[in-house]
C-alpha positions as semicolon CSV with decimal commas, in nm:
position;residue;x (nm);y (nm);z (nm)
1;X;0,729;-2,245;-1,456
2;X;0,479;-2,170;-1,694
3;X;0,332;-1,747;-1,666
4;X;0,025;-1,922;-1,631
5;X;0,104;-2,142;-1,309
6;X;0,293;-1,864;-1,215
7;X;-0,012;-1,630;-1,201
8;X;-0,182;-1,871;-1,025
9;X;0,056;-1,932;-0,753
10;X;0,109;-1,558;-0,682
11;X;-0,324;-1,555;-0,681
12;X;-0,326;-1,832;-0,428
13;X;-0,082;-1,669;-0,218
14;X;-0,263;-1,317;-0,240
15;X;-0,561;-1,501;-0,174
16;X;-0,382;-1,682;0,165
17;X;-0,244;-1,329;0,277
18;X;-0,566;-1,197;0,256
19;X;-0,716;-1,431;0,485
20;X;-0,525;-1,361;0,746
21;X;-0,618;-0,983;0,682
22;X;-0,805;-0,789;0,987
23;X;-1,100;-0,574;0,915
24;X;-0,970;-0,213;1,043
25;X;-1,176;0,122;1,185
26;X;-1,112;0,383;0,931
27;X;-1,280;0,707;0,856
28;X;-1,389;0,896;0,538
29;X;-1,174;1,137;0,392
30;X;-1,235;1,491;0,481
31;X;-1,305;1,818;0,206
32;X;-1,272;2,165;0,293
33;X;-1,589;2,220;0,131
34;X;-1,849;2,067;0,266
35;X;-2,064;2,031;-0,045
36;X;-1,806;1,810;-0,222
37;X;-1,969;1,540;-0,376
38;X;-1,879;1,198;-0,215
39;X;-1,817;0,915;-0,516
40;X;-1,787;0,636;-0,395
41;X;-1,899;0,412;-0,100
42;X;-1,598;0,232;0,113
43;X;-1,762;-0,147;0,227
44;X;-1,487;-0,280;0,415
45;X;-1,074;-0,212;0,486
46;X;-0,848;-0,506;0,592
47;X;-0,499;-0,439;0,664
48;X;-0,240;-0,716;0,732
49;X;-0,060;-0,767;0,953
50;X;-0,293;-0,587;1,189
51;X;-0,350;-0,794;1,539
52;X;-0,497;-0,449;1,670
53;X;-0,813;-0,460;1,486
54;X;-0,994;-0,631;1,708
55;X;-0,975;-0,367;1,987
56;X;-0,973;-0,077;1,729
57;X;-0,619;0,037;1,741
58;X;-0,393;0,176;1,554
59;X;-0,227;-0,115;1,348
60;X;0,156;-0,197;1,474
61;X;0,352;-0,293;1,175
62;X;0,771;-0,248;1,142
63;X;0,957;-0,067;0,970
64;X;1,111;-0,259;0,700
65;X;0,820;-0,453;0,645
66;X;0,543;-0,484;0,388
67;X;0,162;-0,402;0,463
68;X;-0,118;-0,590;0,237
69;X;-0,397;-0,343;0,268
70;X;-0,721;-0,417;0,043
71;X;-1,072;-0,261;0,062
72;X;-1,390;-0,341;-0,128
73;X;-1,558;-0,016;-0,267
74;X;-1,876;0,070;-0,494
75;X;-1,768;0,382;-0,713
76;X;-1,993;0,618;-0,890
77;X;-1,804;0,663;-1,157
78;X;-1,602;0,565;-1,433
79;X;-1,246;0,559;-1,569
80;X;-1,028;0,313;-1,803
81;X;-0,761;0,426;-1,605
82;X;-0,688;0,464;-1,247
83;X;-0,518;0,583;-1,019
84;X;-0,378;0,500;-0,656
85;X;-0,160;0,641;-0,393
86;X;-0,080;0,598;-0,036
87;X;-0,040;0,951;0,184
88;X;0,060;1,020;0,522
89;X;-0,267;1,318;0,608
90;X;-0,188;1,566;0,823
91;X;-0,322;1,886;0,998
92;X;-0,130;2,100;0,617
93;X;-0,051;1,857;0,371
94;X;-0,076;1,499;0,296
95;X;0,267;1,391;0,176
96;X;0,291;1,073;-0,059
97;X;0,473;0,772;0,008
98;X;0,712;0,807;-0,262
99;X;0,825;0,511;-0,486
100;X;0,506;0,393;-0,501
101;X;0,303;0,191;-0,803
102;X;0,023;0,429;-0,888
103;X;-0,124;0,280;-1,175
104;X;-0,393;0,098;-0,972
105;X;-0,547;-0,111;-1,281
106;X;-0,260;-0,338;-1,151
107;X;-0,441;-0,374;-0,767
108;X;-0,832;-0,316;-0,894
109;X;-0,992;-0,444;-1,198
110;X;-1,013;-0,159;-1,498
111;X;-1,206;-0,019;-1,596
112;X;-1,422;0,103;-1,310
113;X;-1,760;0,078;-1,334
114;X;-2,029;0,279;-1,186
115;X;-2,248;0,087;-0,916
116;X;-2,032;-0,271;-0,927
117;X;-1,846;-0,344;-0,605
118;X;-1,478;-0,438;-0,675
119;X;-1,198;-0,525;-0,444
120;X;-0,845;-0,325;-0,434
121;X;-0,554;-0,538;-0,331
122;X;-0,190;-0,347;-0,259
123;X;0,140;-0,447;-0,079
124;X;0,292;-0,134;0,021
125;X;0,644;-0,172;0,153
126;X;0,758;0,037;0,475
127;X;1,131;0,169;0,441
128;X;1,333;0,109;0,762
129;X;1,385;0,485;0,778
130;X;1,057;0,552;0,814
131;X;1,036;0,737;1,173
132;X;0,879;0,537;1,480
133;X;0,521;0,679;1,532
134;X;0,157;0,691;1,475
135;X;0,023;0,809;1,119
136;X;-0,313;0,841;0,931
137;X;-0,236;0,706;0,638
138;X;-0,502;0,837;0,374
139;X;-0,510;0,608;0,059
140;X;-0,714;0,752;-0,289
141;X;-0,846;0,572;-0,571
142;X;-0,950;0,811;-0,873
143;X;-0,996;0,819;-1,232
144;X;-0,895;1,106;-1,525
145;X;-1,182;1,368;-1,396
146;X;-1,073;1,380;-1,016
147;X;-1,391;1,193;-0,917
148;X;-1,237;0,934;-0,604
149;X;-1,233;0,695;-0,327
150;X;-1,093;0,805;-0,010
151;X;-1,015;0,686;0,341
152;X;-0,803;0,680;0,608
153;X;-0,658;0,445;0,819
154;X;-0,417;0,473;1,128
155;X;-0,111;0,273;1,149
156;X;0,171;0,282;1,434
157;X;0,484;0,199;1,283
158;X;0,745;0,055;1,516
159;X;1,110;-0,050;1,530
């Protein structure tokens, strides 16, 4: 197979995941100062799988399994490169989820550009040792000066 039919095959089957995709709740990321400029406006989340959306719960997923989350986002900045990482927030620190890509040119068209909605499209893959509970997962998007997208989501992971 040709890398060109093979791009398009893995597009169409992004493309079918994605459809199947539930538009979740999720809430802007907090700062502790209050006065910190927000950067960016967050349009719509869709996680998959996700059958809780509809009644605005937590989203079930199991361990060992992959989550497609995407979100379409306006940003009021700029940046040839980005940046992207997955967090489990809590009340003192938001821990990463290691192992992850963060070079998000490779899940959001680069470079960003200040005032165009654009879509960012991630698999993130849930280790089977991951322990059985509810999390708010925060996710960032943000270039070279710090300037970012933020939200959070809650997922329930499950055996």
């Amino acid at each position: 197979m040709s890398t060109g039919s093979a791009s398009l095959l893995f597009l169409a089957l992004f493309l079918v995941a994605c459809l199947h995709a539930e538009v979740v709740q999720w809430r802007p990321c907090t700062y502790p100062d209050p006065n910190t400029p927000l950067n960016c406006t967050i349009h719509e989340v869709r996680v998959d799988p996700c059958k809780e959306a509809p009644e605005g719960k937590p989203c079930r997923i199991r361990r060992g399994h992959d989550a497609n989350i995407s979100f379409d986002y306006t940003a009021e900045f700029e940046g040839d490169k980005l940046e992207g990482r997955a967090y489990w927030a809590n009340q003192v620190v938001d821990l990463p989820f290691l192992g992850m890509e963060t070079d998000a040119c490779v899940a959001t068209p680069c470079p960003a550009t200040p005032g165009k909605k654009q879509t960012y499209e991630f698999r993130l893959p849930l280790a089977k040792k991951l322990p059985v509970r509810t999390y708010d997962v925060k996710w960032k998007l943000w270039n070279d000066k710090e300037q970012e997208c933020c939200l959070i989501v809650q997922v329930k992971l499950t055996k």
